[in-house]
Short mmCIF file of C-alpha atoms in Angstrom, two decimals:
data_model
loop_
_atom_site.label_atom_id
_atom_site.label_comp_id
_atom_site.label_asym_id
_atom_site.label_seq_id
_atom_site.Cartn_x
_atom_site.Cartn_y
_atom_site.Cartn_z
CA UNK A 1 0.00 0.00 0.00
CA UNK A 2 1.45 3.36 -1.03
CA UNK A 3 1.65 6.20 1.46
CA UNK A 4 3.22 9.64 1.79
CA UNK A 5 5.66 9.60 4.67
CA UNK A 6 8.50 11.60 6.12
CA UNK A 7 12.24 11.13 6.64
CA UNK A 8 13.59 11.26 10.19
CA UNK A 9 16.99 12.82 9.48
CA UNK A 10 15.41 15.92 7.94
CA UNK A 11 13.97 16.86 11.33
CA UNK A 12 16.82 18.47 13.29
CA UNK A 13 16.13 19.07 16.95
CA UNK A 14 13.96 15.99 17.47
CA UNK A 15 15.12 12.75 19.04
CA UNK A 16 13.51 9.63 17.62
CA UNK A 17 10.63 9.51 20.08
CA UNK A 18 9.91 13.22 19.70
CA UNK A 19 10.00 12.87 15.93
CA UNK A 20 7.59 9.94 16.00
CA UNK A 21 5.07 11.76 18.17
CA UNK A 22 5.23 15.04 16.23
CA UNK A 23 5.06 13.36 12.83
CA UNK A 24 2.02 11.40 13.98
CA UNK A 25 0.35 14.57 15.28
CA UNK A 26 0.81 16.19 11.87
CA UNK A 27 -0.83 13.20 10.22
CA UNK A 28 1.99 11.12 8.80
CA UNK A 29 1.50 7.37 8.92
CA UNK A 30 4.90 6.20 7.67
CA UNK A 31 8.54 7.22 7.84
CA UNK A 32 12.01 6.36 6.59
CA UNK A 33 14.79 5.81 9.11
CA UNK A 34 18.55 5.39 8.91
CA UNK A 35 20.28 2.21 9.99
CA UNK A 36 21.83 4.05 12.95
CA UNK A 37 18.33 4.67 14.32
CA UNK A 38 17.76 0.96 14.80
CA UNK A 39 21.19 -0.68 15.09
CA UNK A 40 24.48 0.00 16.82
CA UNK A 41 27.03 -1.60 14.52
CA UNK A 42 29.68 -1.74 17.25
CA UNK A 43 27.30 -3.35 19.75
CA UNK A 44 25.07 -5.68 17.74
CA UNK A 45 21.97 -6.57 19.77
CA UNK A 46 20.51 -8.99 17.21
CA UNK A 47 17.61 -6.71 16.29
CA UNK A 48 16.30 -5.83 19.74
CA UNK A 49 16.70 -2.09 19.21
CA UNK A 50 14.98 -2.39 15.83
CA UNK A 51 12.02 -4.11 17.46
CA UNK A 52 11.81 -1.41 20.13
CA UNK A 53 11.77 1.27 17.44
CA UNK A 54 9.05 -0.58 15.58
CA UNK A 55 6.97 -0.70 18.76
CA UNK A 56 7.52 3.04 19.27
CA UNK A 57 6.13 3.87 15.85
CA UNK A 58 3.31 1.35 16.24
CA UNK A 59 2.30 3.15 19.43
CA UNK A 60 1.73 6.41 17.55
CA UNK A 61 0.03 4.82 14.54
CA UNK A 62 2.98 4.88 12.17
CA UNK A 63 4.94 2.26 10.28
CA UNK A 64 8.52 2.25 9.02
CA UNK A 65 8.47 2.35 5.21
CA UNK A 66 12.21 2.01 4.56
CA UNK A 67 15.59 2.04 6.27
CA UNK A 68 18.69 3.59 4.68
CA UNK A 69 21.58 1.12 4.76
CA UNK A 70 24.46 3.60 4.62
CA UNK A 71 26.46 1.27 2.38
CA UNK A 72 29.47 2.12 0.20
CA UNK A 73 30.52 -0.40 -2.44
CA UNK A 74 33.23 1.74 -4.05
CA UNK A 75 36.35 0.83 -2.10
CA UNK A 76 40.04 1.06 -2.93
CA UNK A 77 40.88 -2.07 -0.94
CA UNK A 78 39.28 -5.43 -1.72
CA UNK A 79 39.06 -6.25 1.98
CA UNK A 80 37.05 -3.07 2.59
CA UNK A 81 34.70 -3.97 -0.27
CA UNK A 82 34.20 -7.44 1.19
CA UNK A 83 33.52 -5.92 4.60
CA UNK A 84 30.84 -3.69 3.07
CA UNK A 85 29.10 -6.67 1.47
CA UNK A 86 29.24 -8.60 4.74
CA UNK A 87 27.88 -5.58 6.62
CA UNK A 88 25.10 -5.18 4.06
CA UNK A 89 23.95 -8.74 4.68
CA UNK A 90 23.68 -8.01 8.40
CA UNK A 91 21.89 -4.72 7.72
CA UNK A 92 19.28 -6.57 5.65
CA UNK A 93 18.77 -9.05 8.47
CA UNK A 94 18.37 -6.30 11.10
CA UNK A 95 15.98 -4.26 8.98
CA UNK A 96 13.45 -7.09 8.91
CA UNK A 97 12.81 -6.48 12.62
CA UNK A 98 11.26 -3.08 11.77
CA UNK A 99 8.47 -4.52 9.64
CA UNK A 100 9.65 -3.04 6.34
CA UNK A 101 11.22 -4.89 3.44
CA UNK A 102 12.74 -1.81 1.77
CA UNK A 103 16.48 -1.27 2.13
CA UNK A 104 17.27 2.16 0.69
CA UNK A 105 20.75 1.80 -0.66
CA UNK A 106 23.58 3.80 -2.14
CA UNK A 107 25.99 2.58 -4.75
CA UNK A 108 29.20 4.05 -3.47
CA UNK A 109 30.90 7.30 -2.62
CA UNK A 110 34.57 6.91 -3.58
CA UNK A 111 35.58 8.75 -0.45
CA UNK A 112 39.03 10.24 -0.86
CA UNK A 113 38.86 9.85 -4.63
CA UNK A 114 41.00 6.69 -4.53
CA UNK A 115 39.08 4.60 -7.08
CA UNK A 116 39.15 5.34 -10.81
CA UNK A 117 35.67 6.01 -12.20
CA UNK A 118 36.13 3.20 -14.70
CA UNK A 119 36.08 0.71 -11.82
CA UNK A 120 32.89 1.93 -10.17
CA UNK A 121 30.45 -0.04 -12.31
CA UNK A 122 32.21 -3.36 -11.79
CA UNK A 123 32.42 -2.88 -8.03
CA UNK A 124 28.76 -1.98 -7.66
CA UNK A 125 27.60 -4.70 -10.05
CA UNK A 126 29.52 -7.41 -8.22
CA UNK A 127 28.31 -6.15 -4.85
CA UNK A 128 24.64 -6.17 -5.80
CA UNK A 129 25.03 -9.58 -7.44
CA UNK A 130 26.42 -10.86 -4.14
CA UNK A 131 23.57 -9.21 -2.24
CA UNK A 132 20.94 -10.71 -4.56
CA UNK A 133 21.84 -14.12 -3.16
CA UNK A 134 20.42 -13.30 0.28
CA UNK A 135 17.54 -10.93 -0.54
CA UNK A 136 15.14 -13.85 -0.85
CA UNK A 137 16.39 -15.35 2.41
CA UNK A 138 15.55 -12.19 4.36
CA UNK A 139 12.55 -11.21 2.21
CA UNK A 140 13.84 -7.70 1.55
CA UNK A 141 14.10 -5.47 -1.51
CA UNK A 142 16.81 -3.00 -2.49
CA UNK A 143 15.74 0.53 -3.44
CA UNK A 144 18.87 1.91 -5.13
CA UNK A 145 19.06 5.68 -4.75
CA UNK A 146 20.07 8.06 -7.53
CA UNK A 147 22.17 9.97 -5.02
CA UNK A 148 25.58 11.60 -5.41
CA UNK A 149 27.47 10.89 -8.63
CA UNK A 150 27.97 7.12 -8.82
CA UNK A 151 24.31 6.15 -9.43
CA UNK A 152 22.85 9.36 -10.82
CA UNK A 153 21.95 8.06 -14.27
CA UNK A 154 18.66 6.31 -14.95
CA UNK A 155 19.97 4.41 -17.98
CA UNK A 156 22.78 3.01 -15.85
CA UNK A 157 20.39 2.14 -13.01
CA UNK A 158 18.19 0.18 -15.41
CA UNK A 159 21.27 -1.54 -16.85
CA UNK A 160 22.34 -2.57 -13.34
CA UNK A 161 18.90 -3.98 -12.57
CA UNK A 162 18.92 -5.98 -15.79
CA UNK A 163 22.44 -7.32 -15.26
CA UNK A 164 21.83 -8.33 -11.65
CA UNK A 165 18.62 -10.01 -12.75
CA UNK A 166 16.75 -9.95 -9.45
CA UNK A 167 13.17 -8.71 -9.11
CA UNK A 168 14.18 -7.60 -5.61
CA UNK A 169 16.51 -4.89 -6.96
CA UNK A 170 14.70 -1.68 -7.84
CA UNK A 171 15.15 2.03 -7.24
CA UNK A 172 14.46 4.81 -4.84
CA UNK A 173 13.41 7.55 -7.24
CA UNK A 174 14.55 10.92 -5.93
CA UNK A 175 12.73 13.55 -7.96
CA UNK A 176 15.44 16.19 -7.58
CA UNK A 177 18.74 14.33 -7.59
CA UNK A 178 18.92 13.91 -11.37
CA UNK A 179 18.52 17.66 -11.79
CA UNK A 180 21.11 18.30 -9.08
CA UNK A 181 23.52 16.16 -11.08
CA UNK A 182 22.96 18.29 -14.19
CA UNK A 183 20.63 16.23 -16.40
CA UNK A 184 18.18 18.28 -18.46
CA UNK A 185 14.44 17.89 -17.96
CA UNK A 186 13.87 15.83 -21.11
CA UNK A 187 16.50 13.34 -19.97
CA UNK A 188 14.95 13.24 -16.50
CA UNK A 189 11.52 12.51 -18.00
CA UNK A 190 13.15 9.63 -19.89
CA UNK A 191 14.62 8.29 -16.64
CA UNK A 192 11.22 8.46 -14.95
CA UNK A 193 9.60 6.51 -17.79
CA UNK A 194 12.12 3.67 -17.97
CA UNK A 195 12.44 3.27 -14.20
CA UNK A 196 8.75 3.55 -13.28
CA UNK A 197 8.20 -0.25 -13.27
CA UNK A 198 11.15 -0.64 -10.89
CA UNK A 199 10.32 2.04 -8.29
CA UNK A 200 10.07 0.67 -4.75
CA UNK A 201 10.43 3.95 -2.84
CA UNK A 202 10.41 7.68 -3.65
CA UNK A 203 11.90 10.89 -2.31
CA UNK A 204 9.72 13.81 -3.38
CA UNK A 205 11.95 16.87 -3.63
CA UNK A 206 12.23 20.01 -5.71
CA UNK A 207 14.77 22.74 -6.31
CA UNK A 208 16.66 24.69 -8.94
CA UNK A 209 20.16 24.60 -10.37
CA UNK A 210 22.82 21.92 -10.30
CA UNK A 211 25.82 21.04 -8.13
CA UNK A 212 27.23 24.16 -6.45
CA UNK A 213 24.30 26.20 -7.82
CA UNK A 214 21.63 23.87 -6.46
CA UNK A 215 19.05 25.45 -4.18
CA UNK A 216 16.38 23.34 -2.53
CA UNK A 217 12.79 24.52 -2.80
#
């Protein structure tokens, strides 16, 4: 069932409980959280915190529509890439305790600029192929965001979906990110059309300009 929800991390000044109560008062019935809201990676509690958060939102009449994984599959060191895939598996397992099956995911960030752009596609493709093996096991779906620069091309996103070959890999369609990147409106309309059958989650945003000239509405 589709719903219009709200994202927790865009509410500065509210802790999680305060956010839940205020969002419910306004009339929201669903929300997106970040993995850090439900799981302490350094002190894994096997999903207990995630279940507590689910109960919190249940108590105010809201459900959790998606959780952002905070993954990064563009890594200069193979061991770091492998660690990200292993972490992603655990993230998918933890997220199931919240009641959602949507894992909002990034492709990668190339932090430090250490990885040549020509290697990005192969790293992300291999990572999502690895992840596809356990999506069925945990009954979750990946909503790949068009965020930043590594995944901000609808033709490439569709190509990735086709090459991975899993019906559990789709997109989070952010309505402003393509424009932020610099694509013109005709190209963005094209992206919307080809990706529409694969949309699992949406970020409704607006603004003007691109990159350093971007201004949110």
